[in-house]
Tab-separated table of C-alpha atoms in Angstrom:
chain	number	residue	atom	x	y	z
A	1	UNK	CA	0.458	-25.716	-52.550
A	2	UNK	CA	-1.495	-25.815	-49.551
A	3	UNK	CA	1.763	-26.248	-47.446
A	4	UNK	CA	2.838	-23.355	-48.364
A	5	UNK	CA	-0.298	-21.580	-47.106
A	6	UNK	CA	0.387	-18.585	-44.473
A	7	UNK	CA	-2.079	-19.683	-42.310
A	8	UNK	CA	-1.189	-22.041	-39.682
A	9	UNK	CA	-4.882	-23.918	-39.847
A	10	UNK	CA	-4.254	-24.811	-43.809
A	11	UNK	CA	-0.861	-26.080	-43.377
A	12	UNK	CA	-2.106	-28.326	-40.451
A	13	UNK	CA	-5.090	-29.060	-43.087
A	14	UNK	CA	-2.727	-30.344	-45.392
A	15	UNK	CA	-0.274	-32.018	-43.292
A	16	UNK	CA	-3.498	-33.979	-41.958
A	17	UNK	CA	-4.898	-34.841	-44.961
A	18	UNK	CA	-1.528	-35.854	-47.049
A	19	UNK	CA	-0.963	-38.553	-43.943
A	20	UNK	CA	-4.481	-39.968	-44.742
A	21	UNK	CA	-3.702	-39.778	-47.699
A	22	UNK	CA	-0.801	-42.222	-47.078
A	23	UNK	CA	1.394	-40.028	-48.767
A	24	UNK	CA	5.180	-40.030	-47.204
A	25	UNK	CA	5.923	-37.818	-44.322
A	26	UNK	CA	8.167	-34.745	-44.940
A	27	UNK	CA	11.271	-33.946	-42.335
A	28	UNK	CA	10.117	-29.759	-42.779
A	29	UNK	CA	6.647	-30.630	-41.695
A	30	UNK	CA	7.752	-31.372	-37.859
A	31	UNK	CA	9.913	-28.206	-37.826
A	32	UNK	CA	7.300	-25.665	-38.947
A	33	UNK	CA	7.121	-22.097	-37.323
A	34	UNK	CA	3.606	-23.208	-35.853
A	35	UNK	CA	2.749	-25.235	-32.898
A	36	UNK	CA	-0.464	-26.412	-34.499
A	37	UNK	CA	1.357	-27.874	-37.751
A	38	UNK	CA	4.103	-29.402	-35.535
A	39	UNK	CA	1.125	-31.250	-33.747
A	40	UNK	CA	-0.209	-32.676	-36.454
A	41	UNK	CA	2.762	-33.810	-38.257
A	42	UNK	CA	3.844	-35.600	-34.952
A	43	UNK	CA	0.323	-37.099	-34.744
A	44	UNK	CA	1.056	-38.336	-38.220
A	45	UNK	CA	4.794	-39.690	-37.547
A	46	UNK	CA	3.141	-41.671	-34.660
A	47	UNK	CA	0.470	-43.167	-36.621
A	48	UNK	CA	3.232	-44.341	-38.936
A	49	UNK	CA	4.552	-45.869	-35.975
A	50	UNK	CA	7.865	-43.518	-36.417
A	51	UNK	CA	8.758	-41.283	-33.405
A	52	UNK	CA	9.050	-37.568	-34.011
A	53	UNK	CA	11.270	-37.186	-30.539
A	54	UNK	CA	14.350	-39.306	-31.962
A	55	UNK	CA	13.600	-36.894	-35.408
A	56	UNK	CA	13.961	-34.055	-33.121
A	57	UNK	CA	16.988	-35.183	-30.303
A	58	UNK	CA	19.207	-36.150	-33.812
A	59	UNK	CA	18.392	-32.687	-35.117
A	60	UNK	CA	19.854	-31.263	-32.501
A	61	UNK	CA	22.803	-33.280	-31.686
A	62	UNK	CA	23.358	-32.737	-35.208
A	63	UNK	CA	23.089	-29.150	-35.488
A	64	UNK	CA	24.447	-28.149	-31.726
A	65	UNK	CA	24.406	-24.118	-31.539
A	66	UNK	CA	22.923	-24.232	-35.070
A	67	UNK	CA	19.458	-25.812	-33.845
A	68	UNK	CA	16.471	-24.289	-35.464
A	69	UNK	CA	13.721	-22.859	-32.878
A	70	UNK	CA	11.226	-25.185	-34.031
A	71	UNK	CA	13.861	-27.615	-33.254
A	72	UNK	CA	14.157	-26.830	-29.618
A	73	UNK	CA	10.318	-26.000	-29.237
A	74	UNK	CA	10.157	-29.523	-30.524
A	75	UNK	CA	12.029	-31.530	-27.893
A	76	UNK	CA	9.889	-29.604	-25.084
A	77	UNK	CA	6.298	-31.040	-27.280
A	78	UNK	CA	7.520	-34.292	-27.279
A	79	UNK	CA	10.699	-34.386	-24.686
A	80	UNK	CA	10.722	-35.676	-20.853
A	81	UNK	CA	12.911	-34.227	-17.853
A	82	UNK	CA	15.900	-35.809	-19.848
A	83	UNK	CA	15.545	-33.898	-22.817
A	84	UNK	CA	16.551	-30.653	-20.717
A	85	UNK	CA	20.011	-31.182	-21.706
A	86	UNK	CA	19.633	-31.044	-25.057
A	87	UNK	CA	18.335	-27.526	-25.038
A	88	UNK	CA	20.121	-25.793	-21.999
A	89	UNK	CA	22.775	-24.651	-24.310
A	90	UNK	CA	19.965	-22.890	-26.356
A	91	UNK	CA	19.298	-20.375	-23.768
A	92	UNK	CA	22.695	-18.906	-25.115
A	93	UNK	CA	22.235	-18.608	-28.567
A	94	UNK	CA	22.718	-15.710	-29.661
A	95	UNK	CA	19.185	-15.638	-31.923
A	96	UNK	CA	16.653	-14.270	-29.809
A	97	UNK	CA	14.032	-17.009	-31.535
A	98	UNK	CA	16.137	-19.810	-30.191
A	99	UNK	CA	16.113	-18.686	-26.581
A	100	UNK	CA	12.628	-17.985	-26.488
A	101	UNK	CA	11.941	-21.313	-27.479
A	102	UNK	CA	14.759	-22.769	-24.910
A	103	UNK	CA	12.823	-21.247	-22.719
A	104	UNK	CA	9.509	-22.247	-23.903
A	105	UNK	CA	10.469	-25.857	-23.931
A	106	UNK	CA	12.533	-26.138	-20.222
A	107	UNK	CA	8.721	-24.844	-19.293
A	108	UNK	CA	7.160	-27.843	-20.818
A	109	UNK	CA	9.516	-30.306	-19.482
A	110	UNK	CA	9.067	-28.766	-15.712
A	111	UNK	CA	12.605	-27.948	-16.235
A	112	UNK	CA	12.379	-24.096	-15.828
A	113	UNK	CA	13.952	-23.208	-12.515
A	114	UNK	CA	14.324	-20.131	-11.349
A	115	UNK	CA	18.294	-20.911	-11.177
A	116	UNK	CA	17.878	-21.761	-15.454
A	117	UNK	CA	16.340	-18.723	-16.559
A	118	UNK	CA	15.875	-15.716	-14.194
A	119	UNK	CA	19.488	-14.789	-15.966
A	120	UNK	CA	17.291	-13.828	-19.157
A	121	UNK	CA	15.013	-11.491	-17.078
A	122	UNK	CA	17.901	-9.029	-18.702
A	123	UNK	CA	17.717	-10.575	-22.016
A	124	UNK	CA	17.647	-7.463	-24.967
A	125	UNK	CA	14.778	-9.300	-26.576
A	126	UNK	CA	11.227	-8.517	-25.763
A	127	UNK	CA	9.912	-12.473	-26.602
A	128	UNK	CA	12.209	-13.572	-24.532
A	129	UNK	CA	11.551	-12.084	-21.181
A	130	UNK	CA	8.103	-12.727	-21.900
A	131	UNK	CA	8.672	-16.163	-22.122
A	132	UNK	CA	11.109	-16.238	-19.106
A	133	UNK	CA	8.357	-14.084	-16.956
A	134	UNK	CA	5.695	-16.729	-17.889
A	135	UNK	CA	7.695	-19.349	-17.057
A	136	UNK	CA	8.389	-18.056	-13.772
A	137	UNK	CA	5.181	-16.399	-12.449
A	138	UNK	CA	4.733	-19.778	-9.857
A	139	UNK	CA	8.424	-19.897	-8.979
A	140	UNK	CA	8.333	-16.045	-8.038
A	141	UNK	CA	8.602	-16.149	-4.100
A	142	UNK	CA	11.938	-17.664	-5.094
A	143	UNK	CA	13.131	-14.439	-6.659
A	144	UNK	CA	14.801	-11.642	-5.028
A	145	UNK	CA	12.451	-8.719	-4.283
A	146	UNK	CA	15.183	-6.438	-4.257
A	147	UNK	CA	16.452	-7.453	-7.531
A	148	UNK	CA	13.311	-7.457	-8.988
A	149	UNK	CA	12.879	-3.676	-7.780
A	150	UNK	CA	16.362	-3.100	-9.586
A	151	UNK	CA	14.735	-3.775	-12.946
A	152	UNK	CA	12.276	-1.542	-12.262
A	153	UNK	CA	14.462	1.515	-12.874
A	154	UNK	CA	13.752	4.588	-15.475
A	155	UNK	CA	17.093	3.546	-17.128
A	156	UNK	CA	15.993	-0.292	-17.956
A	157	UNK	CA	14.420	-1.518	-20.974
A	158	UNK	CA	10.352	-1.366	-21.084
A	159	UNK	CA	9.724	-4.952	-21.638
A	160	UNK	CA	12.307	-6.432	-18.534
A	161	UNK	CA	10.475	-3.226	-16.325
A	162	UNK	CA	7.171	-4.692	-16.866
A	163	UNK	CA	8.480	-8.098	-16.685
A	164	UNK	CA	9.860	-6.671	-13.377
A	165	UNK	CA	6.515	-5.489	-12.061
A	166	UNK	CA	4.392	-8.238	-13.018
A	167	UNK	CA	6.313	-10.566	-11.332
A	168	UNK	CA	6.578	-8.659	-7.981
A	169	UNK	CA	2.708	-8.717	-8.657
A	170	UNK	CA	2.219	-12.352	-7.406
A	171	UNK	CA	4.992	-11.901	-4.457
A	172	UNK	CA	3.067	-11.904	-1.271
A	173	UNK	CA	4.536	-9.166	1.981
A	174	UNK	CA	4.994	-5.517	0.800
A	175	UNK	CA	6.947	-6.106	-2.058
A	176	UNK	CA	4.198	-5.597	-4.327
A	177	UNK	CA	2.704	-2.326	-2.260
A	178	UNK	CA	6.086	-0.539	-2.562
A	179	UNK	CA	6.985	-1.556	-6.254
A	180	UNK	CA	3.806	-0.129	-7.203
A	181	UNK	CA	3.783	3.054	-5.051
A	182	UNK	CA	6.877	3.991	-6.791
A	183	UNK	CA	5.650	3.228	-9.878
A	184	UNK	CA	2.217	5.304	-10.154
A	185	UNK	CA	3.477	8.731	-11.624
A	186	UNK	CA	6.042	7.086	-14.120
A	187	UNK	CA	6.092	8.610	-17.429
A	188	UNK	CA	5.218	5.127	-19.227
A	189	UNK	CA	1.302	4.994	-19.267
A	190	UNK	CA	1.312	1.165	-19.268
A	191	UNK	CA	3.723	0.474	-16.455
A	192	UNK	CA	1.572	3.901	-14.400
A	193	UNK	CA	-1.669	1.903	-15.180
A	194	UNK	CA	-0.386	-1.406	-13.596
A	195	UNK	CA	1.324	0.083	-10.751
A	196	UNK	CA	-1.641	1.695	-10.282
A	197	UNK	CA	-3.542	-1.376	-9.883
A	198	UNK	CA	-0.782	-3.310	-8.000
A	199	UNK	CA	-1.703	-1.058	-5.277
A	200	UNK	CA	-5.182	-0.714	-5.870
A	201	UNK	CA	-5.836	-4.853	-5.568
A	202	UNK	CA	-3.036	-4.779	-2.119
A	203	UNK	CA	-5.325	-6.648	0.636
A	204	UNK	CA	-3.302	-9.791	1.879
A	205	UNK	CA	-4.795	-11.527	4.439
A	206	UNK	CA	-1.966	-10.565	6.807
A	207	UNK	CA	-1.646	-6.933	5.670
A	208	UNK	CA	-2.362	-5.924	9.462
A	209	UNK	CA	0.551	-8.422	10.814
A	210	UNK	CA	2.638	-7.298	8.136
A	211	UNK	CA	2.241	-3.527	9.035
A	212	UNK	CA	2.150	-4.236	12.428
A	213	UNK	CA	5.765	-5.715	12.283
A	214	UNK	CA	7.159	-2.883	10.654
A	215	UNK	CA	9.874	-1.222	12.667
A	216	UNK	CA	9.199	2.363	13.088
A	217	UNK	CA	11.354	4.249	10.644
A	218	UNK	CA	9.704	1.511	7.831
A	219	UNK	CA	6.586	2.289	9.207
A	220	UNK	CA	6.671	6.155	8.548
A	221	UNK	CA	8.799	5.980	5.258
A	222	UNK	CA	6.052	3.548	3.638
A	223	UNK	CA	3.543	6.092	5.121
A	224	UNK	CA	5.317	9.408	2.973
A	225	UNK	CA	5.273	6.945	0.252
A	226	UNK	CA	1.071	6.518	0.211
A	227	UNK	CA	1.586	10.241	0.439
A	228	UNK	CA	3.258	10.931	-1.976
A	229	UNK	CA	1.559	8.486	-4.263
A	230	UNK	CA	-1.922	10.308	-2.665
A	231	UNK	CA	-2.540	12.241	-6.123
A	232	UNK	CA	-2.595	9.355	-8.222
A	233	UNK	CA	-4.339	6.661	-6.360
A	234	UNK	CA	-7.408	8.745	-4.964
A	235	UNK	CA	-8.773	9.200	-1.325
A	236	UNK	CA	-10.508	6.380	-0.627
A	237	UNK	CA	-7.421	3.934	-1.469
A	238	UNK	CA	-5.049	6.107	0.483
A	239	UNK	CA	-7.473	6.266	3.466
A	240	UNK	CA	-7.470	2.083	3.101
A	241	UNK	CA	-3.627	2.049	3.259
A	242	UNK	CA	-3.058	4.734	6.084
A	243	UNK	CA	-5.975	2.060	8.035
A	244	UNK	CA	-3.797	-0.484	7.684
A	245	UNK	CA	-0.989	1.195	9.057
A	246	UNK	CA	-2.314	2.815	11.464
């Protein structure tokens, strides 16, 4: 009954307790939707001296393009560097679950490379950019700037726009000033608020250098962009920015 439960916290209860219990472990406890249960039912294949890895590598040599997401998240709880090849081919399945959790578990097996799964920055599903932007916020010097602008655009989908922006966040230069700049009047409240405060929290320590270096024409088109931004950031941040320009 009590493995049944909706909560997460009474079906890792139970699974607990049943192993103390000495009662037989169950396959569907190591694939449950929750990373909590899955814990404890792989802290209770260990202490019957099984290992819940080789449960999960056979499942999914077994089941290839048919792997369930609990599966794949699986291999990246108990996996090493190895294990990456098992669930590469997951990050094109065409369930959204399945590549979120590809995604999920190349991050736990340091396997997430920019080259693996920037591609999904584009993916339709919301989960799975978010998963894709965590797992690349400390790879995202590596990205291109200017592609990361391009997802920016009116015409992309919300979730891969502020995917987009929060990952031009951590770039250091002027990427982040001019993503944001362009950003403070759009329609989307959200994306207007963090732009807002993209350009708000712009103080590198080399700001001067960097302005410094600008070639002219740079120099005086980033200068009509503060301008133009003016309304929506306030005087006393515009003043800042025209400072370090000047």
């Amino acid at each position: 009954m009590l493995l049944g439960a909706r909560s997460a916290r009474v079906r890792a209860v139970a699974v607990t307790a049943l192993r103390r219990l000495g009662q037989p472990l169950r396959a569907d406890w190591l694939i449950d939707r929750s990373p909590s249960v899955r814990a404890c039912a792989q802290w209770a294949v260990r202490q019957g001296g099984g290992d819940p890895l080789a449960y999960y590598r056979r499942a999914a040599a077994e089941a290839p393009g048919r792997a369930r997401p609990s599966v794949v998240a699986g291999l990246g709880e108990c996996g090493g560097p190895a294990d990456a090849e098992l669930v590469l081919p997951c990050l094109a399945d065409a369930r959204p679950g399945v590549r979120a959790a590809a995604v999920g578990a190349l991050r736990a097996l340091g396997a997430a490379s920019p080259e693996r799964v920037a591609p999904l920055l584009d993916d339709r599903s919301p989960a799975v950019v978010r998963r894709v932007c965590g797992a690349l916020l400390s790879d995202a010097e590596a990205l291109s700037p200017d592609a990361l602008r391009a997802r920016l655009e009116s015409d992309r989908p919300r979730h891969i726009r502020l995917a987009a922006l929060r990952l031009l966040a951590v770039h250091r230069g002027l990427a982040p000033l001019r993503a944001g700049l362009a950003l403070v009047e759009d329609p989307d409240r959200e994306i207007r608020v963090r732009a807002r405060a993209l350009v708000i929290r712009w103080a590198p320590p080399d700001s001067a250098a960097l302005a410094a270096a600008l070639p002219a024409p740079e120099r005086a088109r980033l200068t009509a962009e503060i301008d133009h931004a003016a309304p929506a950031l306030g005087p006393s941040v515009v003043r800042f920015l025209h400072w370090i320009l000047r």
